[in-house]
Short mmCIF file of C-alpha atoms in Angstrom, two decimals:
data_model
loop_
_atom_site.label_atom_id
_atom_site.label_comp_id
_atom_site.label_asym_id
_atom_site.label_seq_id
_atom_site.Cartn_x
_atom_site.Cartn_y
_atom_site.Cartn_z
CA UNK M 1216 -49.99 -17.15 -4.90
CA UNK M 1217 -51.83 -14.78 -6.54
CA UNK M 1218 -48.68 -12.99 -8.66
CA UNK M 1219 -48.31 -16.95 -9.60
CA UNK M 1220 -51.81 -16.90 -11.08
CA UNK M 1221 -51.30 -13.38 -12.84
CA UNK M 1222 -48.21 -14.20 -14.83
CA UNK M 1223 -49.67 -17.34 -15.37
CA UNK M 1224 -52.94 -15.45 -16.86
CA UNK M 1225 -51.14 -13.27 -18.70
CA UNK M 1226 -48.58 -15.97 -20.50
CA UNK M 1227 -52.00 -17.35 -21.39
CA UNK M 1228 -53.06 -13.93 -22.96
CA UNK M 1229 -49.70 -13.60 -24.97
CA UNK M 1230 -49.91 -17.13 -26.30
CA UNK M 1231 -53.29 -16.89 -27.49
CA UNK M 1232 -52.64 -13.77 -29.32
CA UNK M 1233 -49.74 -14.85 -30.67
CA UNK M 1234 -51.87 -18.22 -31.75
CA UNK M 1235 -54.43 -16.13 -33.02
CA UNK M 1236 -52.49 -14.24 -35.58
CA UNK M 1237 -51.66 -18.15 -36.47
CA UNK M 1238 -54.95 -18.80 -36.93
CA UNK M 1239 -55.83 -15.62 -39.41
CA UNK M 1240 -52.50 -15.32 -41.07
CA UNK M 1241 -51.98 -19.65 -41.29
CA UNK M 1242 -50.76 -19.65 -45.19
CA UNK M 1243 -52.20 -23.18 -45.26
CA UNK M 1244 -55.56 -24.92 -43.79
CA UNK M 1245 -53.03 -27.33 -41.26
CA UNK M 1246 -51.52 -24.62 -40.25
CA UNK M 1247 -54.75 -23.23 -38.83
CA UNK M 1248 -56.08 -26.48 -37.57
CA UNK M 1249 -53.03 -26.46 -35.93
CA UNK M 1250 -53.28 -23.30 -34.38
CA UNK M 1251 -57.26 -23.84 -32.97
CA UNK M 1252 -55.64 -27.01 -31.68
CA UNK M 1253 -53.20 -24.92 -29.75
CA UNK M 1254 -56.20 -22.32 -29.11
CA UNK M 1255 -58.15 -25.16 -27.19
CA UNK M 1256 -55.13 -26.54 -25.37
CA UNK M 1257 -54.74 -22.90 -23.89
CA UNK M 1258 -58.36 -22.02 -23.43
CA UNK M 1259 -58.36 -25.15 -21.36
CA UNK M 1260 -55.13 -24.08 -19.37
CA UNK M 1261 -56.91 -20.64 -18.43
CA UNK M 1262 -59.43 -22.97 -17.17
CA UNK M 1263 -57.47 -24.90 -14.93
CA UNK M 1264 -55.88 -21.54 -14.13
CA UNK M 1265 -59.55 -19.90 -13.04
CA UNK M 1266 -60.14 -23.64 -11.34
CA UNK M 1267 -57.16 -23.01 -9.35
CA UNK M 1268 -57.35 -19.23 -8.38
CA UNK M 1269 -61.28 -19.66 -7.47
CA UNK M 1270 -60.62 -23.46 -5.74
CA UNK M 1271 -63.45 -24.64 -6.98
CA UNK M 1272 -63.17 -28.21 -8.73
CA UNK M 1273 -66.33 -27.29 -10.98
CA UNK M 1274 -64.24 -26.48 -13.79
CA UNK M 1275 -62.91 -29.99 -14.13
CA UNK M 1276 -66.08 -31.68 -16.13
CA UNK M 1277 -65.48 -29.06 -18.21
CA UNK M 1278 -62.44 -29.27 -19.34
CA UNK M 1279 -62.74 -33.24 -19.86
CA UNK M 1280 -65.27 -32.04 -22.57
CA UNK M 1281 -63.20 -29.59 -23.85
CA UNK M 1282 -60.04 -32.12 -24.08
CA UNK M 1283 -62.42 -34.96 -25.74
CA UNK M 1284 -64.04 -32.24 -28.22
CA UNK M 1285 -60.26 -30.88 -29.31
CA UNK M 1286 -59.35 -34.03 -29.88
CA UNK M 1287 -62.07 -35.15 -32.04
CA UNK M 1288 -61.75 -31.96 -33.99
CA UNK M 1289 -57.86 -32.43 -34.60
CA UNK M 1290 -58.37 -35.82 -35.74
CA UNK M 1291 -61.74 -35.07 -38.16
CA UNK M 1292 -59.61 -32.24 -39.42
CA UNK M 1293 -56.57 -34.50 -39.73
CA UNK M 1294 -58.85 -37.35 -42.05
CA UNK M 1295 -60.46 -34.67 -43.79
CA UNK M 1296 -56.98 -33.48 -45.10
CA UNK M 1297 -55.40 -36.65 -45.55
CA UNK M 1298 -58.87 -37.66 -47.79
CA UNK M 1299 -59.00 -34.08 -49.67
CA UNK M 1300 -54.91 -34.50 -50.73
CA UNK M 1301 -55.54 -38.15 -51.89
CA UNK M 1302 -52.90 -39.50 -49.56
CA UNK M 1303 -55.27 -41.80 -47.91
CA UNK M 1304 -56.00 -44.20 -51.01
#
């Protein structure tokens, strides 16, 4: 179980490198809204990762919050661009 949790932990660390070259490089501002989207979806799988490697069920509360906070941020970002552009006359 444990070589499970490593590879698992370490496909993590690759995608949010990769994601974070996304997120300096991004030629536009969706792109990098995009890529902090992606940046919470895998900060909360290394969560659920540590959750199950430790067994402790403490982590869950906080990756609800996470979830309902990367949400809220994609769609604020998501209105702000649509409002900025004009599109949303």
């Amino acid at each position: 179980m444990t070589i499970v949790i490593a590879i698992a932990a370490g496909a993590l660390g690759l995608a949010a490198a990769c994601t974070l070259v996304r997120l300096i490089r991004g030629p536009s501002m969706l792109d990098r809204a995009v890529a902090l989207d992606v940046m919470v979806a895998i900060t909360m799988g290394g969560l659920g990762v540590q959750a199950i490697a430790t067994g402790e069920p403490w982590t869950l509360p906080s990756l609800l919050a996470l979830s309902l906070v990367g949400f809220v941020g994609s769609v604020s970002i998501a209105r702000f661009l649509v409002h900025r552009d004009g599109e949303g006359r």
